[in-house]
CSV table of C-alpha atoms in Angstrom, one decimal:
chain,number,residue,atom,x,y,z
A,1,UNK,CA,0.0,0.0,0.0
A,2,UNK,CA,0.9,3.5,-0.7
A,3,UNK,CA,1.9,6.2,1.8
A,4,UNK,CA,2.6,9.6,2.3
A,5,UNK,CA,6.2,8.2,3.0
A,6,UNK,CA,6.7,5.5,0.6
A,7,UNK,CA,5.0,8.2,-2.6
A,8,UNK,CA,8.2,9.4,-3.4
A,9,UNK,CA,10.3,6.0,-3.6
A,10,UNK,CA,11.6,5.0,-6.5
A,11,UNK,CA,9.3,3.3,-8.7
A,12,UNK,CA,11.8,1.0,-10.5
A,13,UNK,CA,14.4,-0.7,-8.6
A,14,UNK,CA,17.3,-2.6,-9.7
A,15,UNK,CA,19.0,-5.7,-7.9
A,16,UNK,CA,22.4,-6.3,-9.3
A,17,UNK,CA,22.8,-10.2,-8.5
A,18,UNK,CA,21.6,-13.6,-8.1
A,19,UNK,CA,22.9,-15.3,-5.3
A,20,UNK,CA,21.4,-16.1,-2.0
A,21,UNK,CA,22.1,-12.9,-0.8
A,22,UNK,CA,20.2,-10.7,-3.7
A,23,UNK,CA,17.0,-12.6,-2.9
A,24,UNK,CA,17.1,-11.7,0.7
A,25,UNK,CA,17.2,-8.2,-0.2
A,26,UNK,CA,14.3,-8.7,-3.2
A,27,UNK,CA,12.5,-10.7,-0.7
A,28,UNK,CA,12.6,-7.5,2.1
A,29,UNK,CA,12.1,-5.1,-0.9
A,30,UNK,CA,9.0,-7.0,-1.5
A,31,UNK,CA,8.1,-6.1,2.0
A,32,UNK,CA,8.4,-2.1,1.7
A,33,UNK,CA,7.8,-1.4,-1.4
A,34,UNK,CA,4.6,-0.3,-2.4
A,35,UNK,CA,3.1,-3.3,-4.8
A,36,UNK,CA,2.7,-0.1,-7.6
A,37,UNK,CA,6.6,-0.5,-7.8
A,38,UNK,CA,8.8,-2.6,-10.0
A,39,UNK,CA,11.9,-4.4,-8.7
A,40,UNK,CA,14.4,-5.8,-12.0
A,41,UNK,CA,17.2,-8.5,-11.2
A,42,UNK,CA,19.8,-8.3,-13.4
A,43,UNK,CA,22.3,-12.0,-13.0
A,44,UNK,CA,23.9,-12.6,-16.9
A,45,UNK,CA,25.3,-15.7,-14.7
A,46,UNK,CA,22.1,-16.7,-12.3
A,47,UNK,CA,19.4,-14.9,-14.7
A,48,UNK,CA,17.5,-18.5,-15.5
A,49,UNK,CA,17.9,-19.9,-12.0
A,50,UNK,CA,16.4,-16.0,-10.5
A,51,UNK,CA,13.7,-16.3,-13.3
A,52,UNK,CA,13.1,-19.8,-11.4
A,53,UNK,CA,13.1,-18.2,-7.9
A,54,UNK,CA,10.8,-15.5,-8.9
A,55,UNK,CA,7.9,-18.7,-10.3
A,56,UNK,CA,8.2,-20.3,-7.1
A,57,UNK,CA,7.5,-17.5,-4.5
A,58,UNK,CA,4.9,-16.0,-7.1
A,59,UNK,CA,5.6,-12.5,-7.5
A,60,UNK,CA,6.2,-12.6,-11.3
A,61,UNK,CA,4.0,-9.5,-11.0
A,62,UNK,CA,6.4,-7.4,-8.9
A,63,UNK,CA,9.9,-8.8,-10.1
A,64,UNK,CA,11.7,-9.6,-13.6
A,65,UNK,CA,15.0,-11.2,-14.2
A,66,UNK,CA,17.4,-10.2,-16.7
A,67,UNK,CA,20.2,-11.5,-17.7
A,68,UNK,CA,21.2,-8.2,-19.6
A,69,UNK,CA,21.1,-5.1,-18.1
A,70,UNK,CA,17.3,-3.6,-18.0
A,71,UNK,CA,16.0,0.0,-19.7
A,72,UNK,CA,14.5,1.8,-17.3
A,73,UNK,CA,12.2,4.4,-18.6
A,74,UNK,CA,13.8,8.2,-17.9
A,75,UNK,CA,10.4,9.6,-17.0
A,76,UNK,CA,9.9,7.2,-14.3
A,77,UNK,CA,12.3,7.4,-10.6
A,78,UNK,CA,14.9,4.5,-10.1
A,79,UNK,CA,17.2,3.0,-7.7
A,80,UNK,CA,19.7,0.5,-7.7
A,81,UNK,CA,21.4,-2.3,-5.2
A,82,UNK,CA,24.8,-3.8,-6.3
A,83,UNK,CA,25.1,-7.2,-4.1
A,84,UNK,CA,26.5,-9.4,-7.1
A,85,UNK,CA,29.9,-10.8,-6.8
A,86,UNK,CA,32.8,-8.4,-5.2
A,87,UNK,CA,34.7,-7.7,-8.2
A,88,UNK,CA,31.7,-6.4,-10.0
A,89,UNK,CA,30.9,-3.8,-7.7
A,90,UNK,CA,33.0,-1.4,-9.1
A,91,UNK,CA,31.6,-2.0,-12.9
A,92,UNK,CA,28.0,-2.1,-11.9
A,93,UNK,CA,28.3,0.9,-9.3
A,94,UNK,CA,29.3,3.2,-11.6
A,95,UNK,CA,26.4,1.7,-14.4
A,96,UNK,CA,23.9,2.9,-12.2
A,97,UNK,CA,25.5,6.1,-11.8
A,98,UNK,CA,26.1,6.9,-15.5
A,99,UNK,CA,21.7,6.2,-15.3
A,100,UNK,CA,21.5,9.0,-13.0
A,101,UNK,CA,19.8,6.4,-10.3
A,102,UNK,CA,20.6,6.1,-6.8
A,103,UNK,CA,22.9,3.3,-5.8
A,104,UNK,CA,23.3,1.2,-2.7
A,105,UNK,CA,26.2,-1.1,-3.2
A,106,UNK,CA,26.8,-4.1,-0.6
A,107,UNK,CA,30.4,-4.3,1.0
A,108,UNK,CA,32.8,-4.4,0.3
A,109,UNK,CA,32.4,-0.9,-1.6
A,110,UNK,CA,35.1,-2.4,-3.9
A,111,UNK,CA,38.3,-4.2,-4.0
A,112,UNK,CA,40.9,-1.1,-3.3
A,113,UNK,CA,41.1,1.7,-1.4
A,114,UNK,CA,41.7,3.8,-4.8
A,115,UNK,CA,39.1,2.2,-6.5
A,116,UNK,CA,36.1,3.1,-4.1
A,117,UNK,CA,37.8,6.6,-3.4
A,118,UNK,CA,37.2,7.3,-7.4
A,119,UNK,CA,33.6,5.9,-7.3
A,120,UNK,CA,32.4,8.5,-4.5
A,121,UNK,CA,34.3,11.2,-6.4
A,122,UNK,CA,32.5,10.1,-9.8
A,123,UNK,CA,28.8,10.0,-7.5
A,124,UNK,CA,29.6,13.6,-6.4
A,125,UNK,CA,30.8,14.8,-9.9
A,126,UNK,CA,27.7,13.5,-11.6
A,127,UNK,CA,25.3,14.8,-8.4
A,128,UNK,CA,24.3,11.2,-7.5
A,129,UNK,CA,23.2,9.6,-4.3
A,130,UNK,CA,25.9,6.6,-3.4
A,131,UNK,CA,25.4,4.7,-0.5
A,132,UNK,CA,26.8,2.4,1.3
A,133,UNK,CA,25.4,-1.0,2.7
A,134,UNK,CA,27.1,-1.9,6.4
A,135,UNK,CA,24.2,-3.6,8.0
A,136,UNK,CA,25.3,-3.5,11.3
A,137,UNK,CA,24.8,0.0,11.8
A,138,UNK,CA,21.4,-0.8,11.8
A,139,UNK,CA,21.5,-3.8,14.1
A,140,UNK,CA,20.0,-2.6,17.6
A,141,UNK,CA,21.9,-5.3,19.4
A,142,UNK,CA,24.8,-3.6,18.6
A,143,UNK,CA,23.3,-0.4,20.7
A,144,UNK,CA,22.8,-2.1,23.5
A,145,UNK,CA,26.1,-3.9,23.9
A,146,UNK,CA,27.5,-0.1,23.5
A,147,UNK,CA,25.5,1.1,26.5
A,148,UNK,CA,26.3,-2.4,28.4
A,149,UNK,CA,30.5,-1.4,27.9
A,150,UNK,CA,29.8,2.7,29.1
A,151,UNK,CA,29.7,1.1,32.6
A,152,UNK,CA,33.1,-0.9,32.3
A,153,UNK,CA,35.3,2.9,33.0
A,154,UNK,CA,37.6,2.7,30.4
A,155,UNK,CA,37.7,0.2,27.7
A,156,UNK,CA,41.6,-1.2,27.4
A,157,UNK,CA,40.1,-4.1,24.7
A,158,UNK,CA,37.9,-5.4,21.8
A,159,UNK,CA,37.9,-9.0,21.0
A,160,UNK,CA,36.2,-10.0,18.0
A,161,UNK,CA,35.2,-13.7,17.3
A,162,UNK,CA,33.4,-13.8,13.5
A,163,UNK,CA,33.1,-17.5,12.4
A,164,UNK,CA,31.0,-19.3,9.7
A,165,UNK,CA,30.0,-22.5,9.5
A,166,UNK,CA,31.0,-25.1,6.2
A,167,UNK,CA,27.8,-25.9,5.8
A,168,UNK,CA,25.0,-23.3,7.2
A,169,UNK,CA,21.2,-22.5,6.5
A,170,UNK,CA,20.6,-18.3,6.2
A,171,UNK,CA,17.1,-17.2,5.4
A,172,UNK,CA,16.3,-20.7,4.0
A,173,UNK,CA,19.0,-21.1,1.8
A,174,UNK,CA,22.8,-22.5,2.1
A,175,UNK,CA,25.2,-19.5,2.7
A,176,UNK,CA,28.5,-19.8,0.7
A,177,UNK,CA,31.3,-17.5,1.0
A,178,UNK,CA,32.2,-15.2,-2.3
A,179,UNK,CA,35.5,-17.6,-3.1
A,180,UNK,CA,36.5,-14.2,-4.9
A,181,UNK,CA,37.2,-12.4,-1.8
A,182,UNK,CA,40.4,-13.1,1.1
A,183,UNK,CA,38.9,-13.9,4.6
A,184,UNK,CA,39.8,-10.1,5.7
A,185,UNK,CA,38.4,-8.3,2.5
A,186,UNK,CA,35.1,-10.1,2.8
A,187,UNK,CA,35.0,-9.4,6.6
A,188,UNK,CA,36.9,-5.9,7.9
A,189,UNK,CA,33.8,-4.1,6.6
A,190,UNK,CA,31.9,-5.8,9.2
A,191,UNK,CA,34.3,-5.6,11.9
A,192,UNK,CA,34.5,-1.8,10.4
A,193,UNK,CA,31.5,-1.0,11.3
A,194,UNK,CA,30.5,-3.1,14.2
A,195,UNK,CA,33.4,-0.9,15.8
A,196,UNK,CA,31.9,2.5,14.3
A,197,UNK,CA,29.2,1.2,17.3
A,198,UNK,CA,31.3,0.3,20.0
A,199,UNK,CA,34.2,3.0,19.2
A,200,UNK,CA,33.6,5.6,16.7
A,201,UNK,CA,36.1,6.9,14.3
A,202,UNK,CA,38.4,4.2,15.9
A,203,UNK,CA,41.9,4.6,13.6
A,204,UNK,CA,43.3,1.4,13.6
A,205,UNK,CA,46.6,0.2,12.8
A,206,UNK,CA,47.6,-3.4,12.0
A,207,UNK,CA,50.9,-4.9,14.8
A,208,UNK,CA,50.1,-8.4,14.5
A,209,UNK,CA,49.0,-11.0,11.9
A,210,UNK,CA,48.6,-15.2,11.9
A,211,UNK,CA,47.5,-17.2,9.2
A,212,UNK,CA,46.1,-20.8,10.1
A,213,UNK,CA,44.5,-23.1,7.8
A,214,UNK,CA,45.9,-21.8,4.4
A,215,UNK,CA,43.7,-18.6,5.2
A,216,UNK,CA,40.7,-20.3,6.1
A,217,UNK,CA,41.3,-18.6,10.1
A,218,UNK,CA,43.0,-15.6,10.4
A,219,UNK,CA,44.3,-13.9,13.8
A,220,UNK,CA,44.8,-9.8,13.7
A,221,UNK,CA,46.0,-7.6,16.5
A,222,UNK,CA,45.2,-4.3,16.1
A,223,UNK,CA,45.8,-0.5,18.2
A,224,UNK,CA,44.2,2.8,18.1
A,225,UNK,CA,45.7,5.2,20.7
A,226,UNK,CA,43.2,4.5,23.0
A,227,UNK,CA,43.1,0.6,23.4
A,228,UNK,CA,44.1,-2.4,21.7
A,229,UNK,CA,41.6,-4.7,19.3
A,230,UNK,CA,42.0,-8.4,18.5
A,231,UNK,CA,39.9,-10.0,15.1
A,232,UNK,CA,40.1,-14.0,14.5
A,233,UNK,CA,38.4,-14.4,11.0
A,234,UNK,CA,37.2,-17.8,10.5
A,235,UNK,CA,35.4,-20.0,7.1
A,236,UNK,CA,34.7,-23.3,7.2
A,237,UNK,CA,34.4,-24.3,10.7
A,238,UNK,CA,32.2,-26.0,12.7
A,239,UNK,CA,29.6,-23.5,14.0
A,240,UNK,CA,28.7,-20.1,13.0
A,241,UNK,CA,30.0,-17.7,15.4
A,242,UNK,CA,29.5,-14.4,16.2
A,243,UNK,CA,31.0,-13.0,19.7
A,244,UNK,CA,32.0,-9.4,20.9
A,245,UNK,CA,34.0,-8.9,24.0
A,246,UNK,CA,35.1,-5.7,25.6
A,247,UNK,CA,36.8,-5.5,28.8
A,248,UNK,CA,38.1,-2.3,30.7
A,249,UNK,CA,39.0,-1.0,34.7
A,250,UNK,CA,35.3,-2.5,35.8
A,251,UNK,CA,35.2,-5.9,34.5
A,252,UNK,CA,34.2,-7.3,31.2
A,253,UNK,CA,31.1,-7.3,29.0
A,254,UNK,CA,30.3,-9.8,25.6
A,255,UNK,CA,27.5,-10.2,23.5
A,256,UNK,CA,26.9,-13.3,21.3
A,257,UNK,CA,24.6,-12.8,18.7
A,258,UNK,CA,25.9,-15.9,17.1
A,259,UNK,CA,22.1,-16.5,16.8
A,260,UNK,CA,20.1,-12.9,16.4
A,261,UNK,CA,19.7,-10.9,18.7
A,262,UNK,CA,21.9,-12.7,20.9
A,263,UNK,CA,22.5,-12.2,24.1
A,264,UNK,CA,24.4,-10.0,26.6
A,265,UNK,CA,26.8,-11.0,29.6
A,266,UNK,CA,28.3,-9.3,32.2
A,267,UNK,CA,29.3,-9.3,36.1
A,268,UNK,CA,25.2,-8.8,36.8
A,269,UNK,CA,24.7,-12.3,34.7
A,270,UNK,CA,23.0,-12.8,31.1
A,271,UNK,CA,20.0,-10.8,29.5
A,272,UNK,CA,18.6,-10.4,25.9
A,273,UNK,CA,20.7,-8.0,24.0
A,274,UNK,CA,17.3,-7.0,22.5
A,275,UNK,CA,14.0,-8.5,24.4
A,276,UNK,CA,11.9,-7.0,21.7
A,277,UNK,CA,13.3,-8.1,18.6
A,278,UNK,CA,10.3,-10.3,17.6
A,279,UNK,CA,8.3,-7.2,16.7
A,280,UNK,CA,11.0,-4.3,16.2
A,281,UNK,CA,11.9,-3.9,12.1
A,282,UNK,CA,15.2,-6.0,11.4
A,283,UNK,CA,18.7,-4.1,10.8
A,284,UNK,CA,18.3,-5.3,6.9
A,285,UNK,CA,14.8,-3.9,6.7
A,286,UNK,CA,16.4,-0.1,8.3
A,287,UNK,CA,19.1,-0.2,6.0
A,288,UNK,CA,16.9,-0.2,2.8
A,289,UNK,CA,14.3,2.0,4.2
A,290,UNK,CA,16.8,4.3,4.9
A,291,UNK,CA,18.1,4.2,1.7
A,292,UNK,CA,15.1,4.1,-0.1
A,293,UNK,CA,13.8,7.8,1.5
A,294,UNK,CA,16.6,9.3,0.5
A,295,UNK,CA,16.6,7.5,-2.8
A,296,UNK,CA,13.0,9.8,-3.3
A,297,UNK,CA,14.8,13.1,-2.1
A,298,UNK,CA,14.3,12.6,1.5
A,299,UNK,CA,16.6,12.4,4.6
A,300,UNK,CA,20.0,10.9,4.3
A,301,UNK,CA,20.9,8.7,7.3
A,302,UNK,CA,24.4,9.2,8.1
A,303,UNK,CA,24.8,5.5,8.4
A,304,UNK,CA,24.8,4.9,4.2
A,305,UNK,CA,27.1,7.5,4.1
A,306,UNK,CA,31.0,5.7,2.6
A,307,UNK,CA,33.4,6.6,5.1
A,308,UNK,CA,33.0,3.0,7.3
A,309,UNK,CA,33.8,1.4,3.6
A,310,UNK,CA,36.4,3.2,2.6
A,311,UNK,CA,38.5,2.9,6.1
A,312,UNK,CA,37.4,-0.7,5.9
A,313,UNK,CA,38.9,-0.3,2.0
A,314,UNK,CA,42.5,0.9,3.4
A,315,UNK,CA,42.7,-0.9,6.4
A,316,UNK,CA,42.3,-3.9,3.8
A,317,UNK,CA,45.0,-2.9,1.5
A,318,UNK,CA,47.6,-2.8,5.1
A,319,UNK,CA,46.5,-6.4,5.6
A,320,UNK,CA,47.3,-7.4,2.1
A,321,UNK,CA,50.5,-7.5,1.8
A,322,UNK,CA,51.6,-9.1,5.6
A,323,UNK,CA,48.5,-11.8,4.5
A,324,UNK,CA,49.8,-12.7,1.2
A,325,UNK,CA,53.9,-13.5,2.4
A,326,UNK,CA,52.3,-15.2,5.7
A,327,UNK,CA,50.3,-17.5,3.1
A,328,UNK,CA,53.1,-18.0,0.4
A,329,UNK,CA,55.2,-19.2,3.6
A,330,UNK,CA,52.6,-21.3,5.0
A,331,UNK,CA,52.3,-22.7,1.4
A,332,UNK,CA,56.0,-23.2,0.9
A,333,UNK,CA,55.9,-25.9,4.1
A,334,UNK,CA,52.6,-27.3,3.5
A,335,UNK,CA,53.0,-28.6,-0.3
A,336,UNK,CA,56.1,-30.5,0.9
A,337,UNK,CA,54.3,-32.1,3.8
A,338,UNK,CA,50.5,-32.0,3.1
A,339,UNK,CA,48.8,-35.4,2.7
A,340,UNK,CA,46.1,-36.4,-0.1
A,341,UNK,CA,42.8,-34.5,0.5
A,342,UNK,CA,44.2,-31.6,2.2
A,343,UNK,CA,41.7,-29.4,2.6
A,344,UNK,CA,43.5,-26.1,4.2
A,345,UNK,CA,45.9,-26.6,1.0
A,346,UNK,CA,42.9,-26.9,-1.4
A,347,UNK,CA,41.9,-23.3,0.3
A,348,UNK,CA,45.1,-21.4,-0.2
A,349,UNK,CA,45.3,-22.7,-3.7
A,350,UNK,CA,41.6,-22.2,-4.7
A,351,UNK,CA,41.9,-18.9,-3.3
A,352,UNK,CA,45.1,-17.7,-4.7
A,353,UNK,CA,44.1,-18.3,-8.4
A,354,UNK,CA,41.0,-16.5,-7.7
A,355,UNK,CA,42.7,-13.6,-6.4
A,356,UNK,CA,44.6,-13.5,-9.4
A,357,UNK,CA,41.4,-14.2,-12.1
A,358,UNK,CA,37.8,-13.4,-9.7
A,359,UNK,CA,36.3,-15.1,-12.7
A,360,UNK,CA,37.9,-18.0,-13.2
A,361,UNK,CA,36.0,-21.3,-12.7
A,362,UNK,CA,36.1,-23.4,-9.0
A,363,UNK,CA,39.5,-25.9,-9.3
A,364,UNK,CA,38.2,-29.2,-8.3
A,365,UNK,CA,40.2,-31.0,-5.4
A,366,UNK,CA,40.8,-33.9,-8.0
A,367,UNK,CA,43.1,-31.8,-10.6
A,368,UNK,CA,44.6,-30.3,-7.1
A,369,UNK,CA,45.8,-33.5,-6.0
A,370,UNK,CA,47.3,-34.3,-9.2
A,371,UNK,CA,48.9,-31.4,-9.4
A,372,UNK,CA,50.5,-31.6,-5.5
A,373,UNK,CA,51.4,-35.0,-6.5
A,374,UNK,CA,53.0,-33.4,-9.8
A,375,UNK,CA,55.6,-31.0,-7.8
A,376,UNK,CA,56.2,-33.5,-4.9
A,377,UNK,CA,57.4,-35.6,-7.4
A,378,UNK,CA,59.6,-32.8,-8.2
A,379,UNK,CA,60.7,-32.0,-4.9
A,380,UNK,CA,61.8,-35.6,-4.1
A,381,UNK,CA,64.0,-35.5,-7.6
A,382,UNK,CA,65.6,-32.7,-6.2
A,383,UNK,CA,69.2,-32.5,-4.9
A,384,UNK,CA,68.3,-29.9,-2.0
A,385,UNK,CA,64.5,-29.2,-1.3
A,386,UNK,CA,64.9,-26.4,0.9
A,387,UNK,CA,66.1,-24.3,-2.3
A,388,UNK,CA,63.0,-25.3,-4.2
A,389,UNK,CA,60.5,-24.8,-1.8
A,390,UNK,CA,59.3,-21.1,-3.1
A,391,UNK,CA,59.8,-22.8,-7.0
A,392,UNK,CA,57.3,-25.4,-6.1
A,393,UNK,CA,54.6,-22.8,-5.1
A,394,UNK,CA,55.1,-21.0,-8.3
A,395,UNK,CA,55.2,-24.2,-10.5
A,396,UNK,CA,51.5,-25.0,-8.6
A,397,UNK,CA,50.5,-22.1,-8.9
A,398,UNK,CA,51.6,-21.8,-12.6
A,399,UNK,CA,49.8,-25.2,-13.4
A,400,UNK,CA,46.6,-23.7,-11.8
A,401,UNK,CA,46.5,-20.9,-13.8
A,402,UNK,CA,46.8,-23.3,-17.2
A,403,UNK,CA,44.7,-25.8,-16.5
C-alpha cells in the first residue's frame, strides 16, 4: 500500500545479482515497497535460476530477471542495489551512476582503497546519491552492547570472534562465501562497522598478523591510541559464530549474537541484547528504508554515508600484503608435507588463483591433487628441497592458472 512516506520511492528498482544474498534483499524489498513498484534483477550468470526463484515465490508480477542489463524508462524514478559478486561492484556501481539512479552497493564498496575513493568522487561529480550497505549499523543489538561497555570505565580491549560454518542454513538457503574475496576483504567491513558502534572513528593500525589453515582462520591484532583490538576471521568451521568482548577497569562485558539478537553477559549475569526483537523492524529492513527515502529526495541517514567502507577499504590494503607472504610461507611448508585430501591446502590454492582471475572457474580438489602429487614428485628429484621450496609454489600455482 501506498503512503505519504513511501509516494516518493523509486518506482523502479534494480538488484544487481543472483545469489542467495540478492534474494534476501528482493524478498525485504518486496516487503516495503509499495506493490505499484517494479523491482528488475539483473544475473547474466544466475538470470534463469532468479527467473526460477521468482515462479516459485509468485511475485512474477512485482519482479523480472534479466540476464542483460534492463532499460529503465527516464520519466519514471529509479534505484539501484549492487550485491553481485565483489569484483563487480565497481563496474556495476558506476552503471547505475552513469543512469543518474541512486545506488546502494553491498560491501565491500570495492576491492581497493583507490578504487572506491574514485567511485564517491564520480557520485559527487555526476550529483548522484551513493550509499553504502554496512548492516550492522542498523543492528540494535549492537546499541545495546555499547551502553552495556559505558559502565566498564575505560575500555583497554575489543575482542572479535566472527566464524561461519562449512555448511549453514541463512534465510532458507545455504550461505556460501564469495570464493573471490580473502577472509579479511570479505570481513573488515563488518568488523569496520560493528566498531563505528562500540568506538567511533576508531583509527586502527595493524601490529600483529597469523595465518592458520591456508587462510581459512586468520588472527589480527590491532591498536588505536586508545586501546588495543583483536579480530580472529574464521570460514569453514564448525559453528557459526559471532562473539564481541570488551573489557576495561570495571570488569568485562560480551554479546553473542551468534544467533540474532543474541545475548548479553556481564558481572550482573545474562539478558537479551534485544527483548523486543520479535516485533522491532530487522537491521536489513532499516538499511533499505533508509536508503530508499533518501533515494526519493528525503533524509539521508548518516549510516549509508561511505566513510565506514572506505577505512574498511585501506585498512584492507595494510592487511594485504603481511596476508599474502604469511600464506606463500605457510604454502611453501605445507605442499612439501600436506597429505592427499588436504583441505587447508585446497583453500590457499583455490583462493590464490582467484585472487589472481575473480572469474575463473572453481578448481576441483581432483586436478589439485594431481597437481601436488606433480611437484612432490619434483621436490623428491631434487638434490636440495629447501632451495626449491618457493619454485614449487610458483610451478603449482603456474599449473593452476593453465589448467
Amino acid at each position: 500500500m501506498e503512503t505519504s512516506i513511501t509516494s516518493t520511492w523509486p518506482r523502479n528498482v534494480v538488484v544487481m545479482g543472483g545469489g542467495r544474498w540478492a534474494r534476501v534483499y528482493v524478498e525485504v524489498l518486496l516487503q516495503l515497497l509499495p506493490v505499484s513498484s517494479k523491482v528488475f534483477v539483473y544475473s547474466p550468470r544466475s538470470g534463469q535460476l532468479m527467473d526460477s526463484w521468482i515462479q516459485k515465490r509468485g511475485v512474477g508480477e512485482r519482479v523480472n530477471a534479466f540476464s542483460s542489463l534492463p532499460v529503465l524508462p527516464a520519466s519514471e524514478s529509479r534505484a539501484v542495489i549492487v550485491v553481485n559478486a565483489a569484483v563487480d561492484h565497481e563496474r556495476s556501481a558506476e552503471w547505475a551512476i552513469l543512469q543518474g539512479a541512486a545506488v546502494l552497493v553491498e560491501k565491500p564498496l570495492t576491492l581497493s582503497f583507490s578504487a572506491s575513493r574514485r567511485l564517491v568522487e564520480k557520485a559527487d561529480r555526476q550529483g548522484v546519491y551513493l550509499a553504502a550497505a554496512h548492516v550492522f549499523l542498523f543492528a540494535g543489538y549492537l546499541h545495546s552492547f555499547r551502553r552495556q561497555i559505558q559502565t566498564l570505565g575505560q575500555v583497554a580491549t575489543i575482542d572479535v570472534l566472527w566464524a561461519d560454518a562449512a555448511v549453514e542454513a541463512r534465510h532458507g538457503e545455504v550461505k556460501s562465501f564469495d570464493p573471490g574475496l580473502r577472509i579479511f576483504e570479505d570481513c573488515i567491513p563488518h568488523v569496520m562497522s560493528m566498531l563505528e558502534i562500540l568506538d567511533p572513528g576508531a583509527s586502527l593500525v595493524m601490529v600483529g598478523l597469523e595465518l592458520r589453515r591456508g587462510g581459512a582462520q586468520l588472527d589480527l591484532v590491532f591498536a588505536s591510541s586508545a586501546r588495543r583490538y583483536t579480530v580472529r576471521l574464521a570460514r569453514n568451521g564448525q559453528t557459526r559464530r559471532r562473539i564481541l568482548t570488551a573489557a576495561g577497569a570495571a570488569g568485562a562485558c560480551t554479546l553473542d549474537f551468534s544467533c540474532e539478537p543474541g545475548t548479553i553477559t556481564n558481572g550482573a549475569g545474562t539478558m537479551s541484547a534485544l527483548p523486543d526483537w520479535a516485533s522491532v523492524q530487522k537491521p536489513l529492513s532499516c538499511m533499505l528504508e533508509g536508503f530508499l527515502v533518501a533515494a526519493g529526495g528525503g533524509h539521508r541517514d548518516p549510516r549509508l554515508e561511505p566513510e565506514v567502507g572506505l577505512r574498511a577499504a585501506r585498512l584492507s590494503e595494510e592487511i594485504a600484503p603481511v596476508y599474502a607472504a604469511a600464506q606463500g610461507e605457510w604454502l611453501s611448508k605445507r605442499l612439501v608435507a600436506a597429505s592427499d585430501n588436504d583441505e587447508d591446502l585446497y583453500y590457499a590454492l583455490r583462493e590464490i588463483a582467484m585472487v589472481d582471475d575473480p572469474h575463473s572457474p572453481f578448481i576441483h580438489k581432483d586436478i589439485l591433487n594431481r597437481l601436488v602429487g606433480e611437484v612432490r614428485r619434483e621436490a623428491q628429484a631434487a638434490a636440495s628441497k629447501d632451495l626449491l621450496v618457493p619454485e614449487l609454489v610458483k610451478s603449482v600455482l603456474n599449473k593452476i592458472r593453465t589448467k
